[in-house]
Amino acid sequence: MPTAPRPGTKTDRLVRSLRDRIAARALGPGDRMPSIRGLAAQMQVSPSTVVEAYDRLTAEGLLQPRRGAGFFVTRAAQLPPLRVAAMEPTRPRDLDPFWVSRQSLDPQPGALQPGCGWMPGDWLPEAAMRSALRALARAETSVLTDYAPARGCPRLRRLLLARCAEEHLALTPDQLMLTASASQAMDLICRLLLRPGDTVLVDDPGYFNFHALLRSHQVRVVGLPRTPEGPDLAAFEAALAQGPRLYLTNSALHNPTGGTLSPQIAQRLLTLAAGHPLTIVEDETFADLEPEPSVRLAVLDGLERVLRIGGFSKTLSASVRCGYIAGRADWIEALTDLQVATSFGGPSPVATEVLRQVLAQGGYRRHLAQLHRRLARARRQAVAQLAPLGITPWVLPRGGFYLWTRFPEGCDTGEVARAAAARNVILAPGNVFSPGRTAGRFMRFNVTQMSDPAVLSALHGAMT
Amino acid sequence: MPTAPRPGTKTDRLVRSLRDRIAARALGPGDRMPSIRGLAAQMQVSPSTVVEAYDRLTAEGLLQPRRGAGFFVTRAAQLPPLRVAAMEPTRPRDLDPFWVSRQSLDPQPGALQPGCGWMPGDWLPEAAMRSALRALARAETSVLTDYAPARGCPRLRRLLLARCAEEHLALTPDQLMLTASASQAMDLICRLLLRPGDTVLVDDPGYFNFHALLRSHQVRVVGLPRTPEGPDLAAFEAALAQGPRLYLTNSALHNPTGGTLSPQIAQRLLTLAAGHPLTIVEDETFADLEPEPSVRLAVLDGLERVLRIGGFSKTLSASVRCGYIAGRADWIEALTDLQVATSFGGPSPVATEVLRQVLAQGGYRRHLAQLHRRLARARRQAVAQLAPLGITPWVLPRGGFYLWTRFPEGCDTGEVARAAAARNVILAPGNVFSPGRTAGRFMRFNVTQMSDPAVLSALHGAMT
């Protein structure tokens, strides 16, 4: 991958650096590659290493050998590579959207993760999960062995439709589909609605994995400065002139700021969007962590131009994956075909049956009520822990486990994250969330991952 | 969707037909749409229906209103739509690759499914699944609540690496990743290696969902006639001149024919491919249904230009979804980033733990041994059942549950499937599998779904 050298053979590293030079257009289509001897001398590797690297790049379709004339960059190499990580070759890996994801998903043994995006297992309804699994072991055979219907478990879909109805969002069954995850829901929508080169609006700061996903779709990303009450409307209005196709946002408990959309901004935003071919994707991932419900674009709009997506990884289990999309029936039908083509069938019946059982139990609402109180305590504690370091919250969230904080004058949170990583503490530096790189003094903390005193001491050490 | 009218409001139908006319270039970019009154009269709908249809197409970015001048087709409409199902607007739905998938995944109550791609639950290791779920209910918390590592459960990966080693395919851990399904494995590879307009080789006949997937990637599909021993090598050699990027194939128990690649064709195919920038994806989905192992391109090639994909939906459970990719370490690393961007993390730990437990039990190998004998009986019975109707197997498969059959002179299996569907029996007509539409006299049967006598009587009725 096109970043600072990582473990790998000499050939791996040479292939990566050549790939980067091609991606960065330093070597353009039709260009003759350096001679094998010449490059070997230049890169201080053996000629056989260069030969192997050229062979690999040929196998990737980036180079073409011409008998007697050497290797040439192909026209195919001109097309932007779909390799997500190859799309910003000059970017340091630790500000790459993948850095926090990969570090959090594959931590070193004993790593502490105040930068990660989920709660420890003992904050989740573990007992309800276990009883659901025991019940599942007695379920009828088809649940254990068959593919899911193309739109996923009907009983879980009915349950989600009922929850929408509680919000005065009356949907027909053909307006809701289940997906393998909220991330996959977002990806399916991008595949349906976006073409390479389209303009897409996101919040700045915003969820870094959306930025990674959008890069893989080769679209132009425009960041809207996020105020505590929602996106900056002047920036939104200006961006509309660029004909954006999508706007991806969280209304409730926005990631990373924890802010919540105000009714006034919600209303003005929909009014400004009227008449523009803009679709809004409202991500409900954190909705169940809200103590009281707040305004939703999907509800105000009635799902005309808004698509609602969500999942259960943050509130119930990240191990049992399932997401959903609610929207216009004709879009759901096309998205269902896309899901069949790319995943064949809806999400695992084993997974959806576990979720359905946990959600259907009254215990889940009691669990949420306790969780809201516990999270409020943890947020207060985190604010108190960080204050002595001169780290202050940008806004006090109404719920959830994120705290978006400002560091003291002169602090570069990217450097702090690098230094903390050396102490095996994984932080989430602000610019990972900021397409405009305007969050160098900010950091997202997960208040449920800060109980170990080593977090604060590592943070303190990394700052000094 | 752009096919024969389906349930939906007048507006839905009007939107679909306009979308098709735009997709079919009957209405080109920059064209002025008919006046609202004019179209309303022409289509015999109310003007308000036309207004709503134009508004929807505007929201989709296909139309643009110009004040006073009416509605115009946008330049964006020129780009091929990513809507999979919109890519062959003139194709009858019942020969669309989605038809069999959607009919099989969402059957009418009481439907019989000799055309579907999986076995009934009682052919699968149900007892082992149930005991694995009971064990899972007692598993450590992290298995129930956390995200998977980016490449999926290490213990299941080790188990798969060991199985590869048994085939003399020695892999390092960084050469194998788990995915949400074999379909998703294929999709991730397409995203990594393909660009719109690339040429991709498939078997003709071949797995229809691969064709659907490739359409969604907007690539040129070239079908290689399939002989009982593998792809036609003359056609393969000729196709190489077109610079194909990928070749997707099953070596063992090819879908739909049940044929198996011969060592000679495997060897010649790899020799012909040498020096071409072609990557071969070998799909192992049916491998465990082979009584004795046959030759593999991945093993002969040592995973230099071959990627191995597979899953467990056919042999173990289609409800617990998981697939895998084995290949070059640098590709697996890039594919892992793509999986993080599109799914965040590897496949569900709950799913992979169930699979690991079932696969690790000695009982699984005993189950397979019994299954091989039971399938052999079922294949013989199906051949005997079909003979009186003049339906003969194209080849006698060494294993698996598919039977690829030739119908009597003059039979159009598409028509037979349509007539059988009216009797709520879902068949898999040959041309669904044939990019070249050369299989109009062929039909794929699933021998595990033919025990109900109603299947044969419906088939007989549909043929006469």
PDB file of N, CA and C in Angstrom, chain A residues 12-73:
ATOM      1  N   ASP A  12       7.858  -6.340  -2.470  1.00  0.00           N
ATOM      2  CA  ASP A  12       6.604  -5.694  -2.042  1.00  0.00           C
ATOM      3  C   ASP A  12       6.798  -4.189  -1.999  1.00  0.00           C
ATOM      4  N   ARG A  13       7.885  -3.773  -1.370  1.00  0.00           N
ATOM      5  CA  ARG A  13       8.079  -2.320  -1.196  1.00  0.00           C
ATOM      6  C   ARG A  13       8.304  -1.643  -2.546  1.00  0.00           C
ATOM      7  N   LEU A  14       9.080  -2.305  -3.419  1.00  0.00           N
ATOM      8  CA  LEU A  14       9.326  -1.713  -4.736  1.00  0.00           C
ATOM      9  C   LEU A  14       8.015  -1.615  -5.517  1.00  0.00           C
ATOM     10  N   VAL A  15       7.205  -2.702  -5.476  1.00  0.00           N
ATOM     11  CA  VAL A  15       5.913  -2.694  -6.179  1.00  0.00           C
ATOM     12  C   VAL A  15       5.062  -1.543  -5.659  1.00  0.00           C
ATOM     13  N   ARG A  16       5.019  -1.390  -4.327  1.00  0.00           N
ATOM     14  CA  ARG A  16       4.184  -0.319  -3.756  1.00  0.00           C
ATOM     15  C   ARG A  16       4.672   1.039  -4.235  1.00  0.00           C
ATOM     16  N   SER A  17       5.981   1.252  -4.230  1.00  0.00           N
ATOM     17  CA  SER A  17       6.461   2.596  -4.569  1.00  0.00           C
ATOM     18  C   SER A  17       6.223   2.881  -6.057  1.00  0.00           C
ATOM     19  N   LEU A  18       6.374   1.852  -6.905  1.00  0.00           N
ATOM     20  CA  LEU A  18       6.093   2.062  -8.336  1.00  0.00           C
ATOM     21  C   LEU A  18       4.604   2.317  -8.548  1.00  0.00           C
ATOM     22  N   ARG A  19       3.781   1.547  -7.828  1.00  0.00           N
ATOM     23  CA  ARG A  19       2.330   1.730  -7.944  1.00  0.00           C
ATOM     24  C   ARG A  19       1.970   3.182  -7.575  1.00  0.00           C
ATOM     25  N   ASP A  20       2.598   3.672  -6.493  1.00  0.00           N
ATOM     26  CA  ASP A  20       2.319   5.042  -6.056  1.00  0.00           C
ATOM     27  C   ASP A  20       2.729   6.045  -7.127  1.00  0.00           C
ATOM     28  N   ARG A  21       3.926   5.805  -7.738  1.00  0.00           N
ATOM     29  CA  ARG A  21       4.399   6.763  -8.742  1.00  0.00           C
ATOM     30  C   ARG A  21       3.447   6.777  -9.931  1.00  0.00           C
ATOM     31  N   ILE A  22       2.898   5.603 -10.264  1.00  0.00           N
ATOM     32  CA  ILE A  22       1.922   5.541 -11.362  1.00  0.00           C
ATOM     33  C   ILE A  22       0.629   6.238 -10.929  1.00  0.00           C
ATOM     34  N   ALA A  23       0.172   5.925  -9.681  1.00  0.00           N
ATOM     35  CA  ALA A  23      -1.072   6.541  -9.183  1.00  0.00           C
ATOM     36  C   ALA A  23      -0.915   8.059  -9.131  1.00  0.00           C
ATOM     37  N   ALA A  24       0.263   8.522  -8.757  1.00  0.00           N
ATOM     38  CA  ALA A  24       0.512   9.967  -8.630  1.00  0.00           C
ATOM     39  C   ALA A  24       0.851  10.588  -9.982  1.00  0.00           C
ATOM     40  N   ARG A  25       0.746   9.775 -11.072  1.00  0.00           N
ATOM     41  CA  ARG A  25       0.994  10.268 -12.430  1.00  0.00           C
ATOM     42  C   ARG A  25       2.463  10.652 -12.647  1.00  0.00           C
ATOM     43  N   ALA A  26       3.355  10.313 -11.695  1.00  0.00           N
ATOM     44  CA  ALA A  26       4.780  10.555 -11.945  1.00  0.00           C
ATOM     45  C   ALA A  26       5.221   9.703 -13.137  1.00  0.00           C
ATOM     46  N   LEU A  27       4.536   8.588 -13.315  1.00  0.00           N
ATOM     47  CA  LEU A  27       4.737   7.753 -14.501  1.00  0.00           C
ATOM     48  C   LEU A  27       3.393   7.675 -15.221  1.00  0.00           C
ATOM     49  N   GLY A  28       3.293   8.276 -16.391  1.00  0.00           N
ATOM     50  CA  GLY A  28       2.002   8.371 -17.089  1.00  0.00           C
ATOM     51  C   GLY A  28       1.815   7.247 -18.084  1.00  0.00           C
ATOM     52  N   PRO A  29       0.561   7.047 -18.515  1.00  0.00           N
ATOM     53  CA  PRO A  29       0.253   6.041 -19.531  1.00  0.00           C
ATOM     54  C   PRO A  29       1.155   6.204 -20.750  1.00  0.00           C
ATOM     55  N   GLY A  30       1.696   5.087 -21.254  1.00  0.00           N
ATOM     56  CA  GLY A  30       2.566   5.126 -22.426  1.00  0.00           C
ATOM     57  C   GLY A  30       4.029   5.350 -22.080  1.00  0.00           C
ATOM     58  N   ASP A  31       4.296   5.815 -20.865  1.00  0.00           N
ATOM     59  CA  ASP A  31       5.700   6.029 -20.484  1.00  0.00           C
ATOM     60  C   ASP A  31       6.456   4.702 -20.458  1.00  0.00           C
ATOM     61  N   ARG A  32       7.702   4.773 -20.878  1.00  0.00           N
ATOM     62  CA  ARG A  32       8.573   3.615 -20.778  1.00  0.00           C
ATOM     63  C   ARG A  32       9.121   3.568 -19.359  1.00  0.00           C
ATOM     64  N   MET A  33       9.080   2.414 -18.731  1.00  0.00           N
ATOM     65  CA  MET A  33       9.640   2.273 -17.385  1.00  0.00           C
ATOM     66  C   MET A  33      11.163   2.271 -17.463  1.00  0.00           C
ATOM     67  N   PRO A  34      11.813   2.650 -16.356  1.00  0.00           N
ATOM     68  CA  PRO A  34      13.275   2.595 -16.348  1.00  0.00           C
ATOM     69  C   PRO A  34      13.754   1.179 -16.689  1.00  0.00           C
ATOM     70  N   SER A  35      14.963   1.081 -17.239  1.00  0.00           N
ATOM     71  CA  SER A  35      15.519  -0.248 -17.527  1.00  0.00           C
ATOM     72  C   SER A  35      15.683  -1.001 -16.204  1.00  0.00           C
ATOM     73  N   ILE A  36      15.691  -2.320 -16.305  1.00  0.00           N
ATOM     74  CA  ILE A  36      15.778  -3.143 -15.086  1.00  0.00           C
ATOM     75  C   ILE A  36      17.088  -2.851 -14.352  1.00  0.00           C
ATOM     76  N   ARG A  37      18.207  -2.835 -15.096  1.00  0.00           N
ATOM     77  CA  ARG A  37      19.499  -2.520 -14.481  1.00  0.00           C
ATOM     78  C   ARG A  37      19.449  -1.142 -13.826  1.00  0.00           C
ATOM     79  N   GLY A  38      18.953  -0.153 -14.605  1.00  0.00           N
ATOM     80  CA  GLY A  38      18.944   1.241 -14.127  1.00  0.00           C
ATOM     81  C   GLY A  38      18.166   1.381 -12.820  1.00  0.00           C
ATOM     82  N   LEU A  39      16.944   0.793 -12.802  1.00  0.00           N
ATOM     83  CA  LEU A  39      16.115   0.940 -11.602  1.00  0.00           C
ATOM     84  C   LEU A  39      16.743   0.183 -10.424  1.00  0.00           C
ATOM     85  N   ALA A  40      17.322  -0.997 -10.734  1.00  0.00           N
ATOM     86  CA  ALA A  40      17.966  -1.789  -9.676  1.00  0.00           C
ATOM     87  C   ALA A  40      19.055  -0.957  -9.008  1.00  0.00           C
ATOM     88  N   ALA A  41      19.874  -0.298  -9.831  1.00  0.00           N
ATOM     89  CA  ALA A  41      20.948   0.537  -9.282  1.00  0.00           C
ATOM     90  C   ALA A  41      20.354   1.692  -8.474  1.00  0.00           C
ATOM     91  N   GLN A  42      19.329   2.348  -9.061  1.00  0.00           N
ATOM     92  CA  GLN A  42      18.722   3.538  -8.425  1.00  0.00           C
ATOM     93  C   GLN A  42      18.110   3.181  -7.071  1.00  0.00           C
ATOM     94  N   MET A  43      17.397   2.041  -7.025  1.00  0.00           N
ATOM     95  CA  MET A  43      16.696   1.667  -5.788  1.00  0.00           C
ATOM     96  C   MET A  43      17.559   0.780  -4.896  1.00  0.00           C
ATOM     97  N   GLN A  44      18.762   0.493  -5.342  1.00  0.00           N
ATOM     98  CA  GLN A  44      19.674  -0.364  -4.569  1.00  0.00           C
ATOM     99  C   GLN A  44      19.032  -1.711  -4.239  1.00  0.00           C
ATOM    100  N   VAL A  45      18.458  -2.329  -5.271  1.00  0.00           N
ATOM    101  CA  VAL A  45      17.954  -3.698  -5.136  1.00  0.00           C
ATOM    102  C   VAL A  45      18.565  -4.511  -6.279  1.00  0.00           C
ATOM    103  N   SER A  46      18.344  -5.841  -6.223  1.00  0.00           N
ATOM    104  CA  SER A  46      18.920  -6.680  -7.284  1.00  0.00           C
ATOM    105  C   SER A  46      18.025  -6.588  -8.530  1.00  0.00           C
ATOM    106  N   PRO A  47      18.606  -6.788  -9.711  1.00  0.00           N
ATOM    107  CA  PRO A  47      17.801  -6.782 -10.937  1.00  0.00           C
ATOM    108  C   PRO A  47      16.622  -7.751 -10.848  1.00  0.00           C
ATOM    109  N   SER A  48      16.827  -8.917 -10.189  1.00  0.00           N
ATOM    110  CA  SER A  48      15.729  -9.901 -10.138  1.00  0.00           C
ATOM    111  C   SER A  48      14.544  -9.329  -9.361  1.00  0.00           C
ATOM    112  N   THR A  49      14.836  -8.468  -8.353  1.00  0.00           N
ATOM    113  CA  THR A  49      13.744  -7.824  -7.613  1.00  0.00           C
ATOM    114  C   THR A  49      12.934  -6.916  -8.543  1.00  0.00           C
ATOM    115  N   VAL A  50      13.637  -6.176  -9.389  1.00  0.00           N
ATOM    116  CA  VAL A  50      12.943  -5.289 -10.337  1.00  0.00           C
ATOM    117  C   VAL A  50      12.116  -6.121 -11.314  1.00  0.00           C
ATOM    118  N   VAL A  51      12.714  -7.228 -11.806  1.00  0.00           N
ATOM    119  CA  VAL A  51      11.988  -8.092 -12.751  1.00  0.00           C
ATOM    120  C   VAL A  51      10.691  -8.569 -12.106  1.00  0.00           C
ATOM    121  N   GLU A  52      10.791  -9.025 -10.842  1.00  0.00           N
ATOM    122  CA  GLU A  52       9.590  -9.550 -10.187  1.00  0.00           C
ATOM    123  C   GLU A  52       8.557  -8.438  -9.997  1.00  0.00           C
ATOM    124  N   ALA A  53       9.057  -7.241  -9.632  1.00  0.00           N
ATOM    125  CA  ALA A  53       8.130  -6.113  -9.432  1.00  0.00           C
ATOM    126  C   ALA A  53       7.423  -5.765 -10.739  1.00  0.00           C
ATOM    127  N   TYR A  54       8.174  -5.716 -11.841  1.00  0.00           N
ATOM    128  CA  TYR A  54       7.562  -5.412 -13.142  1.00  0.00           C
ATOM    129  C   TYR A  54       6.545  -6.498 -13.514  1.00  0.00           C
ATOM    130  N   ASP A  55       6.888  -7.762 -13.218  1.00  0.00           N
ATOM    131  CA  ASP A  55       5.942  -8.845 -13.535  1.00  0.00           C
ATOM    132  C   ASP A  55       4.642  -8.666 -12.761  1.00  0.00           C
ATOM    133  N   ARG A  56       4.785  -8.315 -11.475  1.00  0.00           N
ATOM    134  CA  ARG A  56       3.573  -8.142 -10.657  1.00  0.00           C
ATOM    135  C   ARG A  56       2.717  -7.002 -11.196  1.00  0.00           C
ATOM    136  N   LEU A  57       3.374  -5.866 -11.512  1.00  0.00           N
ATOM    137  CA  LEU A  57       2.606  -4.714 -12.004  1.00  0.00           C
ATOM    138  C   LEU A  57       1.991  -5.040 -13.360  1.00  0.00           C
ATOM    139  N   THR A  58       2.666  -5.909 -14.126  1.00  0.00           N
ATOM    140  CA  THR A  58       2.076  -6.366 -15.388  1.00  0.00           C
ATOM    141  C   THR A  58       0.820  -7.180 -15.094  1.00  0.00           C
ATOM    142  N   ALA A  59       0.925  -8.078 -14.102  1.00  0.00           N
ATOM    143  CA  ALA A  59      -0.233  -8.907 -13.733  1.00  0.00           C
ATOM    144  C   ALA A  59      -1.387  -8.039 -13.229  1.00  0.00           C
ATOM    145  N   GLU A  60      -1.039  -6.873 -12.670  1.00  0.00           N
ATOM    146  CA  GLU A  60      -2.089  -5.954 -12.188  1.00  0.00           C
ATOM    147  C   GLU A  60      -2.658  -5.105 -13.318  1.00  0.00           C
ATOM    148  N   GLY A  61      -2.050  -5.220 -14.521  1.00  0.00           N
ATOM    149  CA  GLY A  61      -2.553  -4.443 -15.650  1.00  0.00           C
ATOM    150  C   GLY A  61      -2.016  -3.027 -15.702  1.00  0.00           C
ATOM    151  N   LEU A  62      -1.048  -2.724 -14.842  1.00  0.00           N
ATOM    152  CA  LEU A  62      -0.497  -1.355 -14.832  1.00  0.00           C
ATOM    153  C   LEU A  62       0.652  -1.222 -15.824  1.00  0.00           C
ATOM    154  N   LEU A  63       1.375  -2.316 -16.066  1.00  0.00           N
ATOM    155  CA  LEU A  63       2.485  -2.299 -17.028  1.00  0.00           C
ATOM    156  C   LEU A  63       2.218  -3.299 -18.146  1.00  0.00           C
ATOM    157  N   GLN A  64       2.903  -3.065 -19.262  1.00  0.00           N
ATOM    158  CA  GLN A  64       2.775  -3.940 -20.422  1.00  0.00           C
ATOM    159  C   GLN A  64       4.182  -4.139 -20.988  1.00  0.00           C
ATOM    160  N   PRO A  65       4.636  -5.383 -21.127  1.00  0.00           N
ATOM    161  CA  PRO A  65       5.949  -5.581 -21.741  1.00  0.00           C
ATOM    162  C   PRO A  65       5.847  -5.494 -23.260  1.00  0.00           C
ATOM    163  N   ARG A  66       6.839  -4.831 -23.903  1.00  0.00           N
ATOM    164  CA  ARG A  66       6.892  -4.873 -25.379  1.00  0.00           C
ATOM    165  C   ARG A  66       8.216  -5.494 -25.765  1.00  0.00           C
ATOM    166  N   ARG A  67       8.142  -6.540 -26.576  1.00  0.00           N
ATOM    167  CA  ARG A  67       9.332  -7.350 -26.852  1.00  0.00           C
ATOM    168  C   ARG A  67      10.503  -6.447 -27.268  1.00  0.00           C
ATOM    169  N   GLY A  68      11.598  -6.594 -26.548  1.00  0.00           N
ATOM    170  CA  GLY A  68      12.812  -5.857 -26.896  1.00  0.00           C
ATOM    171  C   GLY A  68      12.824  -4.411 -26.425  1.00  0.00           C
ATOM    172  N   ALA A  69      11.626  -3.858 -26.131  1.00  0.00           N
ATOM    173  CA  ALA A  69      11.583  -2.415 -25.818  1.00  0.00           C
ATOM    174  C   ALA A  69      11.420  -2.133 -24.336  1.00  0.00           C
ATOM    175  N   GLY A  70      11.194  -3.197 -23.535  1.00  0.00           N
ATOM    176  CA  GLY A  70      11.044  -2.995 -22.098  1.00  0.00           C
ATOM    177  C   GLY A  70       9.585  -2.917 -21.677  1.00  0.00           C
ATOM    178  N   PHE A  71       9.334  -2.294 -20.504  1.00  0.00           N
ATOM    179  CA  PHE A  71       7.993  -2.244 -19.924  1.00  0.00           C
ATOM    180  C   PHE A  71       7.416  -0.838 -20.063  1.00  0.00           C
ATOM    181  N   PHE A  72       6.133  -0.744 -20.362  1.00  0.00           N
ATOM    182  CA  PHE A  72       5.462   0.535 -20.541  1.00  0.00           C
ATOM    183  C   PHE A  72       4.229   0.609 -19.646  1.00  0.00           C
ATOM    184  N   VAL A  73       3.886   1.817 -19.187  1.00  0.00           N
ATOM    185  CA  VAL A  73       2.685   2.025 -18.385  1.00  0.00           C
ATOM    186  C   VAL A  73       1.471   1.910 -19.297  1.00  0.00           C
TER     187      VAL A  73
END
